[in-house]
Tab-separated table of C-alpha atoms in Angstrom:
chain	number	residue	atom	x	y	z
V	1	MET	CA	-17.760	19.370	-18.799
V	2	LEU	CA	-17.565	15.814	-20.305
V	3	ARG	CA	-18.978	13.435	-18.297
V	4	THR	CA	-19.680	10.656	-21.196
V	5	ARG	CA	-19.095	7.020	-19.683
V	6	GLU	CA	-17.117	5.559	-22.831
V	7	LEU	CA	-14.524	8.068	-21.515
V	8	VAL	CA	-14.013	6.914	-17.711
V	9	ARG	CA	-12.247	3.319	-16.992
V	10	VAL	CA	-10.359	0.586	-15.271
V	11	LEU	CA	-6.977	1.374	-14.976
V	12	GLY	CA	-5.027	-1.422	-15.068
V	13	PRO	CA	-0.316	-2.736	-15.997
V	14	ALA	CA	-0.790	-1.024	-18.623
V	15	ASP	CA	-1.694	2.417	-16.319
V	16	ARG	CA	0.907	2.820	-14.093
V	17	ASP	CA	2.861	5.131	-15.298
V	18	ARG	CA	0.415	7.370	-16.677
V	19	PHE	CA	-0.983	7.476	-13.321
V	20	ILE	CA	1.889	7.854	-11.376
V	21	GLU	CA	2.744	10.708	-13.598
V	22	LEU	CA	-1.410	12.099	-12.586
V	23	ALA	CA	-1.013	11.562	-8.966
V	24	GLU	CA	2.531	14.021	-9.019
V	25	GLN	CA	0.364	16.559	-10.472
V	26	ASP	CA	0.848	17.502	-6.224
V	27	PRO	CA	2.774	14.727	-5.457
V	28	VAL	CA	2.097	15.351	-1.408
V	29	VAL	CA	-1.689	15.392	-1.722
V	30	ASN	CA	-1.678	12.236	-3.834
V	31	VAL	CA	0.295	10.499	-1.441
V	32	PHE	CA	-1.254	7.297	-0.421
V	33	ALA	CA	-2.873	6.945	-4.461
V	34	ASP	CA	0.288	7.442	-5.545
V	35	TYR	CA	2.323	4.660	-3.403
V	36	ARG	CA	-0.729	2.288	-4.108
V	37	ALA	CA	0.267	2.543	-7.843
V	38	ARG	CA	3.667	1.808	-6.908
V	39	LEU	CA	3.391	-1.268	-4.458
V	40	THR	CA	0.626	-2.626	-7.062
V	41	ASN	CA	1.419	-2.252	-10.569
V	42	LEU	CA	-2.684	-1.174	-10.402
V	43	ASP	CA	-3.174	-5.189	-10.620
V	44	GLU	CA	-6.028	-6.315	-8.851
V	45	ARG	CA	-5.274	-9.186	-7.659
V	46	TRP	CA	-2.351	-6.726	-5.591
V	47	LEU	CA	-5.346	-3.673	-4.742
V	48	GLY	CA	-8.230	-5.181	-3.561
V	49	GLY	CA	-9.768	-2.559	-5.512
V	50	GLN	CA	-9.513	-0.894	-9.006
V	51	VAL	CA	-8.430	2.044	-10.063
V	52	TRP	CA	-10.082	4.357	-12.711
V	53	GLY	CA	-9.294	6.870	-14.631
V	54	ARG	CA	-10.852	9.770	-16.868
V	55	PHE	CA	-9.818	10.899	-20.108
V	56	VAL	CA	-10.138	13.673	-22.307
V	57	GLY	CA	-9.184	12.112	-25.161
V	58	GLU	CA	-6.255	9.734	-25.335
V	59	ASP	CA	-4.618	12.613	-21.866
V	60	LEU	CA	-5.739	10.973	-18.108
V	61	VAL	CA	-6.811	14.005	-16.297
V	62	ALA	CA	-7.943	12.148	-13.467
V	63	GLY	CA	-8.739	9.283	-11.655
V	64	CYS	CA	-10.286	7.663	-8.249
V	65	HIS	CA	-9.281	4.709	-6.247
V	66	LEU	CA	-12.030	2.588	-5.211
V	67	GLY	CA	-11.213	-0.167	-2.259
V	68	ALA	CA	-11.400	-0.059	1.602
V	69	ASN	CA	-10.311	3.790	0.449
V	70	LEU	CA	-12.028	5.876	-1.965
V	71	VAL	CA	-9.595	8.497	-2.566
V	72	PRO	CA	-10.599	11.233	-6.108
V	73	VAL	CA	-6.558	11.298	-7.637
V	74	GLN	CA	-6.697	15.475	-9.549
V	75	CYS	CA	-10.509	15.153	-8.946
V	76	THR	CA	-12.251	19.117	-9.901
V	77	PRO	CA	-15.892	18.760	-8.498
V	78	ASP	CA	-16.904	18.928	-11.548
V	79	ASP	CA	-15.086	15.383	-12.520
V	80	VAL	CA	-16.857	13.467	-9.618
V	81	GLY	CA	-19.724	12.942	-11.581
V	82	ALA	CA	-17.592	10.500	-13.797
V	83	PHE	CA	-17.217	8.281	-11.018
V	84	ALA	CA	-20.287	8.495	-9.381
V	85	ASP	CA	-21.914	5.434	-10.428
V	86	VAL	CA	-18.665	2.773	-10.374
V	87	ALA	CA	-18.367	4.166	-6.323
V	88	LEU	CA	-21.937	3.086	-5.932
V	89	ARG	CA	-21.434	-0.314	-7.506
V	90	ARG	CA	-18.493	-0.448	-4.391
V	91	ARG	CA	-20.171	0.738	-1.846
V	92	ALA	CA	-20.228	-2.452	-0.231
V	93	SER	CA	-16.274	-2.112	0.307
V	94	VAL	CA	-15.422	1.687	1.558
V	95	GLY	CA	-14.754	2.730	4.211
V	96	THR	CA	-14.353	5.614	4.049
V	97	ILE	CA	-14.440	7.791	1.217
V	98	VAL	CA	-11.370	11.068	2.149
V	99	GLY	CA	-9.621	13.737	-0.072
V	100	PRO	CA	-9.298	16.947	-0.782
V	101	HIS	CA	-12.801	18.608	1.067
V	102	ASP	CA	-14.202	20.375	-1.997
V	103	VAL	CA	-13.817	16.602	-4.067
V	104	VAL	CA	-15.019	14.704	-1.410
V	105	ALA	CA	-18.211	16.900	-0.669
V	106	ALA	CA	-19.222	17.035	-4.511
V	107	LEU	CA	-18.859	13.538	-4.729
V	108	TRP	CA	-20.862	12.529	-1.949
V	109	GLU	CA	-24.004	15.187	-2.805
V	110	GLU	CA	-23.805	12.689	-6.187
V	111	VAL	CA	-23.899	9.617	-3.971
V	112	GLU	CA	-25.016	10.560	-1.069
V	113	ALA	CA	-28.739	9.376	-1.428
V	114	ARG	CA	-28.061	6.043	-2.790
V	115	TRP	CA	-25.223	5.356	-0.415
V	116	GLN	CA	-26.082	3.585	3.235
V	117	ARG	CA	-25.883	6.656	6.118
V	118	PRO	CA	-22.013	7.351	6.968
V	119	ARG	CA	-20.993	7.178	10.624
V	120	GLU	CA	-19.489	10.205	10.516
V	121	VAL	CA	-18.803	13.215	8.044
V	122	ARG	CA	-15.176	14.892	9.359
V	123	ARG	CA	-15.374	17.922	6.750
V	124	ASN	CA	-12.489	20.039	7.697
V	125	GLN	CA	-9.070	18.589	8.465
V	126	PRO	CA	-6.076	20.743	8.093
V	127	HIS	CA	-3.538	18.978	5.685
V	128	LEU	CA	-0.397	19.674	6.587
V	129	GLU	CA	3.416	19.152	5.733
V	130	MET	CA	6.849	19.998	5.956
V	131	ALA	CA	10.193	19.443	4.216
V	132	ARG	CA	12.810	20.236	6.612
V	133	LEU	CA	14.564	19.097	10.280
V	134	PRO	CA	12.332	20.281	13.167
V	135	ASP	CA	14.076	22.931	14.873
V	136	VAL	CA	12.984	21.040	18.396
V	137	ALA	CA	14.898	18.323	20.234
V	138	ALA	CA	13.536	14.899	18.830
V	139	ASP	CA	12.846	12.634	21.923
V	140	PRO	CA	15.838	10.001	22.174
V	141	ASP	CA	13.656	6.912	23.502
V	142	VAL	CA	11.735	7.175	20.361
V	143	ARG	CA	12.765	4.544	18.132
V	144	LEU	CA	12.019	1.735	14.918
V	145	THR	CA	9.928	-0.615	16.888
V	146	THR	CA	11.577	-4.488	15.967
V	147	PRO	CA	9.042	-7.728	16.104
V	148	ARG	CA	9.609	-8.234	19.789
V	149	ASP	CA	7.943	-5.157	20.715
V	150	LEU	CA	4.215	-6.530	18.825
V	151	ASP	CA	2.295	-8.186	21.650
V	152	VAL	CA	2.843	-4.475	23.828
V	153	LEU	CA	2.781	-2.199	20.723
V	154	TYR	CA	-0.362	-4.307	19.774
V	155	PRO	CA	-2.598	-3.085	22.400
V	156	ALA	CA	-1.389	0.851	22.009
V	157	CYS	CA	-2.504	0.622	18.126
V	158	VAL	CA	-6.406	-0.788	19.088
V	159	ALA	CA	-6.574	1.977	21.369
V	160	MET	CA	-4.882	4.567	19.077
V	161	TYR	CA	-7.518	3.474	16.440
V	162	THR	CA	-10.533	3.072	18.664
V	163	GLU	CA	-9.875	6.932	19.845
V	164	GLU	CA	-9.459	8.332	16.602
V	165	VAL	CA	-12.169	6.366	13.834
V	166	GLY	CA	-15.280	5.700	17.100
V	167	VAL	CA	-14.995	2.009	16.626
V	168	SER	CA	-12.373	-1.129	17.110
V	169	PRO	CA	-10.522	-2.350	14.194
V	170	GLU	CA	-11.302	-5.298	15.932
V	171	ASN	CA	-14.985	-5.217	15.617
V	172	ASP	CA	-15.559	-7.148	12.161
V	173	ALA	CA	-14.902	-10.689	11.957
V	174	GLY	CA	-11.225	-11.384	11.524
V	175	GLY	CA	-10.698	-7.696	11.919
V	176	GLY	CA	-8.163	-8.259	14.988
V	177	ASP	CA	-6.201	-10.522	13.089
V	178	LEU	CA	-6.252	-8.498	9.929
V	179	TYR	CA	-5.125	-5.545	11.739
V	180	ARG	CA	-2.408	-7.435	14.018
V	181	ALA	CA	-0.551	-8.235	10.120
V	182	ARG	CA	-1.105	-4.538	9.535
V	183	VAL	CA	1.309	-3.580	12.720
V	184	GLN	CA	3.467	-6.488	11.847
V	185	GLN	CA	3.802	-5.165	8.347
V	186	LEU	CA	4.048	-1.492	9.079
V	187	ILE	CA	6.719	-2.904	12.145
V	188	GLY	CA	8.330	-4.806	8.983
V	189	ARG	CA	9.452	-1.974	6.585
V	190	GLY	CA	10.869	0.166	9.514
V	191	TRP	CA	7.142	2.193	9.885
V	192	SER	CA	6.647	2.209	13.104
V	193	MET	CA	8.037	4.301	16.198
V	194	ALA	CA	7.454	4.133	19.572
V	195	SER	CA	8.693	4.829	23.060
V	196	PHE	CA	8.160	2.690	25.856
V	197	ASP	CA	8.057	2.636	29.635
V	198	GLU	CA	7.275	0.117	32.555
V	199	GLN	CA	3.984	0.095	31.480
V	200	GLY	CA	3.796	-0.026	28.169
V	201	VAL	CA	4.226	2.486	24.935
V	202	VAL	CA	4.789	5.912	25.592
V	203	PHE	CA	4.150	7.695	22.263
V	204	LYS	CA	3.602	6.176	18.466
V	205	ALA	CA	3.548	6.711	15.387
V	206	GLU	CA	4.125	5.436	11.799
V	207	VAL	CA	4.544	5.999	8.315
V	208	ALA	CA	1.259	4.591	5.883
V	209	CYS	CA	2.726	5.577	3.078
V	210	ALA	CA	5.632	6.398	0.769
V	211	THR	CA	7.050	8.004	-2.217
V	212	PRO	CA	9.637	9.124	-3.956
V	213	HIS	CA	8.250	12.299	-3.078
V	214	ALA	CA	6.932	11.706	0.350
V	215	ALA	CA	6.084	10.266	3.275
V	216	GLN	CA	2.178	10.532	5.473
V	217	VAL	CA	2.386	9.524	9.303
V	218	GLN	CA	-0.684	7.946	10.965
V	219	GLY	CA	-1.266	7.100	14.410
V	220	VAL	CA	-0.355	9.293	16.081
V	221	TRP	CA	-0.956	8.369	19.907
V	222	VAL	CA	0.389	9.464	23.460
V	223	ARG	CA	-0.830	7.497	26.764
V	224	PRO	CA	-3.488	8.587	28.180
V	225	ASP	CA	-1.486	9.281	32.042
V	226	ARG	CA	1.267	10.206	30.129
V	227	ARG	CA	-0.543	13.571	27.884
V	228	GLY	CA	0.587	16.664	28.860
V	229	GLU	CA	4.611	16.961	29.204
V	230	GLY	CA	5.108	17.611	25.563
V	231	LEU	CA	5.561	13.758	24.562
V	232	ALA	CA	3.776	14.207	20.979
V	233	THR	CA	6.489	17.292	19.995
V	234	ARG	CA	9.621	15.551	20.611
V	235	GLY	CA	8.047	12.047	19.668
V	236	MET	CA	7.014	13.672	16.267
V	237	ALA	CA	10.507	15.611	15.723
V	238	SER	CA	11.845	12.519	16.445
V	239	VAL	CA	9.358	10.794	12.896
V	240	VAL	CA	10.347	13.363	11.095
V	241	HIS	CA	13.863	13.001	11.549
V	242	HIS	CA	13.952	9.276	10.828
V	243	VAL	CA	11.537	10.105	7.429
V	244	ILE	CA	13.291	12.446	6.184
V	245	GLY	CA	16.939	11.680	8.036
V	246	ALA	CA	16.941	8.459	6.548
V	247	GLY	CA	16.295	9.463	3.221
V	248	VAL	CA	12.452	7.289	3.486
V	249	ALA	CA	10.894	10.527	1.774
V	250	PRO	CA	11.810	14.300	1.503
V	251	VAL	CA	8.563	15.801	2.840
V	252	VAL	CA	6.445	14.423	5.954
V	253	SER	CA	2.649	15.150	5.503
V	254	LEU	CA	-0.527	13.958	7.340
V	255	TYR	CA	-3.945	15.628	8.114
V	256	VAL	CA	-5.947	16.301	11.198
V	257	ASN	CA	-9.176	16.829	12.877
V	258	ASP	CA	-9.624	20.521	12.780
V	259	TRP	CA	-11.053	19.880	15.873
V	260	ASN	CA	-8.282	18.614	17.516
V	261	THR	CA	-6.628	22.091	19.144
V	262	ALA	CA	-4.164	19.551	20.961
V	263	ALA	CA	-2.860	18.258	18.311
V	264	ARG	CA	-2.789	20.790	16.281
V	265	ALA	CA	-0.598	22.644	18.527
V	266	THR	CA	1.704	19.872	18.762
V	267	TYR	CA	2.399	19.858	14.607
V	268	ALA	CA	2.563	23.912	14.633
V	269	ARG	CA	5.474	23.326	17.353
V	270	VAL	CA	7.100	20.725	15.453
V	271	GLY	CA	6.952	23.401	12.093
V	272	PHE	CA	4.295	21.316	9.865
V	273	GLU	CA	2.258	23.375	8.257
V	274	GLN	CA	-1.324	23.766	7.191
V	275	THR	CA	-0.987	23.288	2.775
V	276	ALA	CA	-4.729	21.833	2.018
V	277	THR	CA	-7.969	20.519	3.576
V	278	PHE	CA	-9.362	17.348	3.544
V	279	ALA	CA	-12.668	15.696	4.363
V	280	THR	CA	-13.779	12.457	4.918
V	281	VAL	CA	-16.536	10.259	4.941
V	282	MET	CA	-16.909	7.486	7.278
V	283	PHE	CA	-18.754	4.332	7.239
C-alpha cells in the first residue's frame, strides 16, 4: 500500500484529461467530479477549491475533490489515507463528505478524531440510475422553468433544502443570495423543471450536474398538501424524458436516503435501479 506524500499532489489544468479518464472508469458514480473537471478545467480560480490526485509512477490512480463537497474519485478504502491530511487542512470549507459508502467510512475513520463533530452521518444512501425512458406516463404540467418563475420557485427550493438537509440555505451570511443565484443558474441552463398551481410550485426537481455520460438529479420535492397523489412518479417520469429525450445525458442518476421509503418506491415505479450505495457526512 503506497501512501508516500510525494505521490499525492494538487491537480491543475494540465491534468484535466487524465482526471476525466479516471472519473470515466465509473462515469455515473463519478458524474459530479467529472462535471466539475469539465466545467473548471481544474483551475482553482473556478473550482473554489482543489482537486488532488494520487499517483503510482506516472499513473493517476485515485482523486479527491476538495471544495464545499469533499468527493473521493475512484478511491478504494486503502487510498483515502493519502488524502486525509489535505482534507483536514481544508475542513473549514467542507460542508459534506459524499461518495461510495465504504470509501467515505474509511476516510471518516481516518479524520474523525481531528474534525469537528458532524451534524449528521447518513451511512446508507442507495445510488439509483436508469438509461431508458420510463414506462409510466409523464406529467404534462411539468416543464422547464424560466426566469419569470424565479420568485415562485425560490421558496419551494428553500423548503426542499431545509426539509432534506435539516437547515435552511439562508442561514449563513449571504446564504440567501448565493442560493438564489444557484437557482437562477439552474434555470438558465435548462436544468430546472417544475409544475405549478394557483398556490405555487406543485412538483420540482433539478439536474445538479451533467456530462456526456450521465446527469445527476437533485431537489425532488412535492408540496406537502399535494403529496399522495402520484405527482412525484409522474414528475420524475417527466424529468427522465427531458434528460434522455432532449439529449442532456444518456443516463439519469440520483441517490436517496435509505429511510425515505416513499421516495424509494417512487423511483422504483419510474424505473430506477440501485447500482451502488453512497454515504454522506454533513457538517
